[in-house]
Amino acid sequence: KAFTLDHGLSWSQGLGLSSGAAGLQPRTLYPWRPAPALGRVRRAWVIPPISVSENHKRLPYPLVQIKSDKQQLGSVIYSIQGPGVDEEPRGVFSIDKFTGRVFLNAILDREETDRFRLRAFALDLGGSTLEDPTDLEIVVVDQNDNRPAFLQEVFTGHVLEGAAPGTYVTRAEATDADDPDTDNAALRYSILQQGGPELFSIDQHTGEIRTVQVGLDREVVATYNLTLQVADMSGEGLTATASAIISLDDVNDNAPEFTRDQLSMEAAEAVSGVDVGRLEVEDRDLPGSPNWVARFTILEGDPDGQFTIRTDPKTNEGVLSVAKPLDHESREHYELTVSVQNESPLQAAAPRAQRGQTTVHVRVQDANEAPVFPENPLRTSLAEGAPPGTPVAIFSARDPDTQQLQRISYSKDYDPEDWLQVDRATGRVQTQRVLSPASPFLKDGWYRAIILALDDGSPPSTSTGTLSIEILEVNDHAPVLAPASPSSLCSEPEQGPGLLLGATDEDLPPHGAPFLFQLSPRFPELSRNWSLSQVNVSHTRLRPRHQIPEGLHRLSLLLRDSGQPPQQREQPLNVTVCRCGPDGACLPGAAALRAGGAGVSLGALVIVLSSAILLLLLVLLAALRSRFQQQPRDKGLLHGLQDDLRDNILNYDEQGGGEEDQDAYDINQLRHPAELPALSLPLGRPPLRRDAPFGHVPPQPHRVLPSSPADIASFISDGLEAADTDPSVPPYDTALIYDYEGDGSVAGTLSSILSSLGDEDQDYDYLRDWGPRFARLADMYGHP
């Protein structure tokens, strides 16, 4: 067949080569033949592809011959280029350069390369181009040389048992490497084997597997194993196989059932939380699933909830146990009706259980029960300070074993203060001593004890009871006035802050504050001169109503607490009134008056004054006695020693002891003891008296200055004893001043009792009458 091209050339196509028959000569193509002369130029024809079958084995195989009619045969050189020639894969095609024949030199595989595009050239013998290059396309024709293949060796699927026909289960998929546009890749699916009745089907085009009829029962067959096949050529070609495993999912289509209609068990009384017995059930559904797990319910026979049933997760049995203690005396036998169901609801179409209920007979065994306290803990109250033998409570117990004659005895298990006494036979509790309010075992006013009740059963049984006793506060203390500081008041009412007074009470609320402060009604003049103003629940402020004379004033206050009944106390109060400056503070001239300020009791003041007077009288008596006793003794001494005079004068280098000697004792310690700093150790060693034995100074104990005027008497007595026994203080005859009588005292010194105003007026001649030892003194100091 000849064609006319737009460039004036013509070509002819040979026969198809897909059959590859032997002896077939390739047709000759004239792609460059000129077309007949026409008045216009037409477009070039597209050369149809040259087809060749894959897997052709007779090689080399002629495909086509090309020619050019511009030159005579033998004067044209032909060549081809492209993939399969001078490009990879090389050597697949070749051309005879003189004849233009194209040959196939290798086996083709369409799955690797489905077509080749080459270019053909025509040259003269000199190598010049005779024609323009033309395209030559070779198409590889597919053959069914590839089997189909499943994507998986085993396909899995799940479907509920009892599913309706047509329920989707799973899908099988396969592929084929052949040309999908040919029958070589046209796949068809089928089920070769199901292992039983045909319960499943497969779509031959899509591979979807579905149920085809009812009757899927997991309890009969839980898993199905299918053999699948796929074939190409629309089911007539090559084949491949695979497996499909289909599992049936369980549904609750079987109700649980008891294995027995009647059960008998025994339970001990007075205990709880113990197992009584087991209830066995059967269920054909999947073990461990909610369709299999049993739930038990007590329908009848247990109105008080004495029993409970739990499920054993391993065996699916019901475990009957005692939830509340049983009492043999009140009920000896229980008849329980028990039902069983699954956690998951039963399918509507499932058959009902024939033994969904059972009867359980429980017999209660008798046991020795512990005594029971009707009220535990027992709470009671008792007033503080209750004397021994005070009844507290009767803490008795009862024996639940009414069918047994038993005795109960009582004892203490916990009584940390050993405060209580328990009657062993009756449980009567009473005190055996007074409980201290400061006991560490009192917690927020409560005392706790534990009592034991023991029966004489076999074996004996014991119970404990807690006795809680509230200690009630009693108003047994009156309030006490607390000393005020400072203890001075200004004489003018409008000056100073007044005197703040407070009170304390040993009782606890509500028997303490608020306190009532009142001037004693026994002394009406007090309310005319003084006023009290309440500051808070425990303090009041004392002020003068008008100008009060300076000095010490003795008041009497009446204090009352808020207890029921209230306690009151009348208490004296000493107040010092002084002149005050503009700032409300006492002036310096009133310092002596402040020394006897508020807070000094009358008894303490009497003791101090009595001690001072007694000491003064003792000193005077000692001096008079010494004077009258030495005169006759000295006379006898002079008479007996006239012949044995010894001019021995002992020099003691001790000149102290007179009024001017201030080194022996610091008088300021008595005048202002509160103003002295705390005593400290001396910086140096104290001087020793020469008449001290061995020159040894005994250690002096540390003395604490008196903190209140009431301690002055004791301080003075201690000072006298320390002065008499201290050898380091010179001299023996030092006059110690124990009381301060104020400035400008008209009393003379102690030396004026036996001496005149000066040593020059003193007559020492009487010393000659005292003996030889004093005659020398008379010569030294007497008249010449």
PDB file of C-alpha atoms in Angstrom, residues 160-163 216-217 219 249-256 283 285 290-292 341-353:
ATOM      1  CA  LEU A 160     -20.501 -11.626  65.046  1.00  0.00           C
ATOM      2  CA  GLU A 161     -22.034 -15.002  65.521  1.00  0.00           C
ATOM      3  CA  GLY A 162     -25.606 -15.106  64.281  1.00  0.00           C
ATOM      4  CA  ALA A 163     -24.918 -12.353  61.717  1.00  0.00           C
ATOM      5  CA  LEU A 216     -23.064 -18.908  62.485  1.00  0.00           C
ATOM      6  CA  ASP A 217     -22.662 -20.111  66.082  1.00  0.00           C
ATOM      7  CA  GLU A 219     -20.196 -22.157  70.485  1.00  0.00           C
ATOM      8  CA  ASP A 249     -17.110 -12.801  67.719  1.00  0.00           C
ATOM      9  CA  ASP A 250     -19.095 -13.859  70.758  1.00  0.00           C
ATOM     10  CA  VAL A 251     -22.504 -12.428  71.664  1.00  0.00           C
ATOM     11  CA  ASN A 252     -24.401 -13.163  74.847  1.00  0.00           C
ATOM     12  CA  ASP A 253     -26.702 -15.775  73.401  1.00  0.00           C
ATOM     13  CA  ASN A 254     -26.263 -18.237  76.297  1.00  0.00           C
ATOM     14  CA  ALA A 255     -27.598 -17.475  79.792  1.00  0.00           C
ATOM     15  CA  PRO A 256     -25.621 -18.666  82.855  1.00  0.00           C
ATOM     16  CA  ASP A 283     -21.984 -20.439  80.688  1.00  0.00           C
ATOM     17  CA  ASP A 285     -20.157 -17.898  76.057  1.00  0.00           C
ATOM     18  CA  PRO A 290     -18.727  -9.727  79.734  1.00  0.00           C
ATOM     19  CA  ASN A 291     -21.015 -12.322  78.102  1.00  0.00           C
ATOM     20  CA  TRP A 292     -19.522 -14.973  80.394  1.00  0.00           C
ATOM     21  CA  GLN A 341     -27.023 -13.008  85.250  1.00  0.00           C
ATOM     22  CA  ASN A 342     -24.178 -11.872  83.017  1.00  0.00           C
ATOM     23  CA  GLU A 343     -22.557  -8.474  83.013  1.00  0.00           C
ATOM     24  CA  SER A 344     -23.682  -8.021  79.394  1.00  0.00           C
ATOM     25  CA  PRO A 345     -27.427  -8.180  78.703  1.00  0.00           C
ATOM     26  CA  LEU A 346     -28.722 -11.362  77.146  1.00  0.00           C
ATOM     27  CA  GLN A 347     -29.715 -11.342  73.454  1.00  0.00           C
ATOM     28  CA  ALA A 348     -33.435 -11.128  72.921  1.00  0.00           C
ATOM     29  CA  ALA A 349     -33.465 -14.227  70.737  1.00  0.00           C
ATOM     30  CA  ALA A 350     -31.376 -16.282  73.188  1.00  0.00           C
ATOM     31  CA  PRO A 351     -33.158 -19.079  75.067  1.00  0.00           C
ATOM     32  CA  ARG A 352     -33.845 -18.499  78.754  1.00  0.00           C
ATOM     33  CA  ALA A 353     -31.911 -20.419  81.391  1.00  0.00           C
TER      34      ALA A 353
END
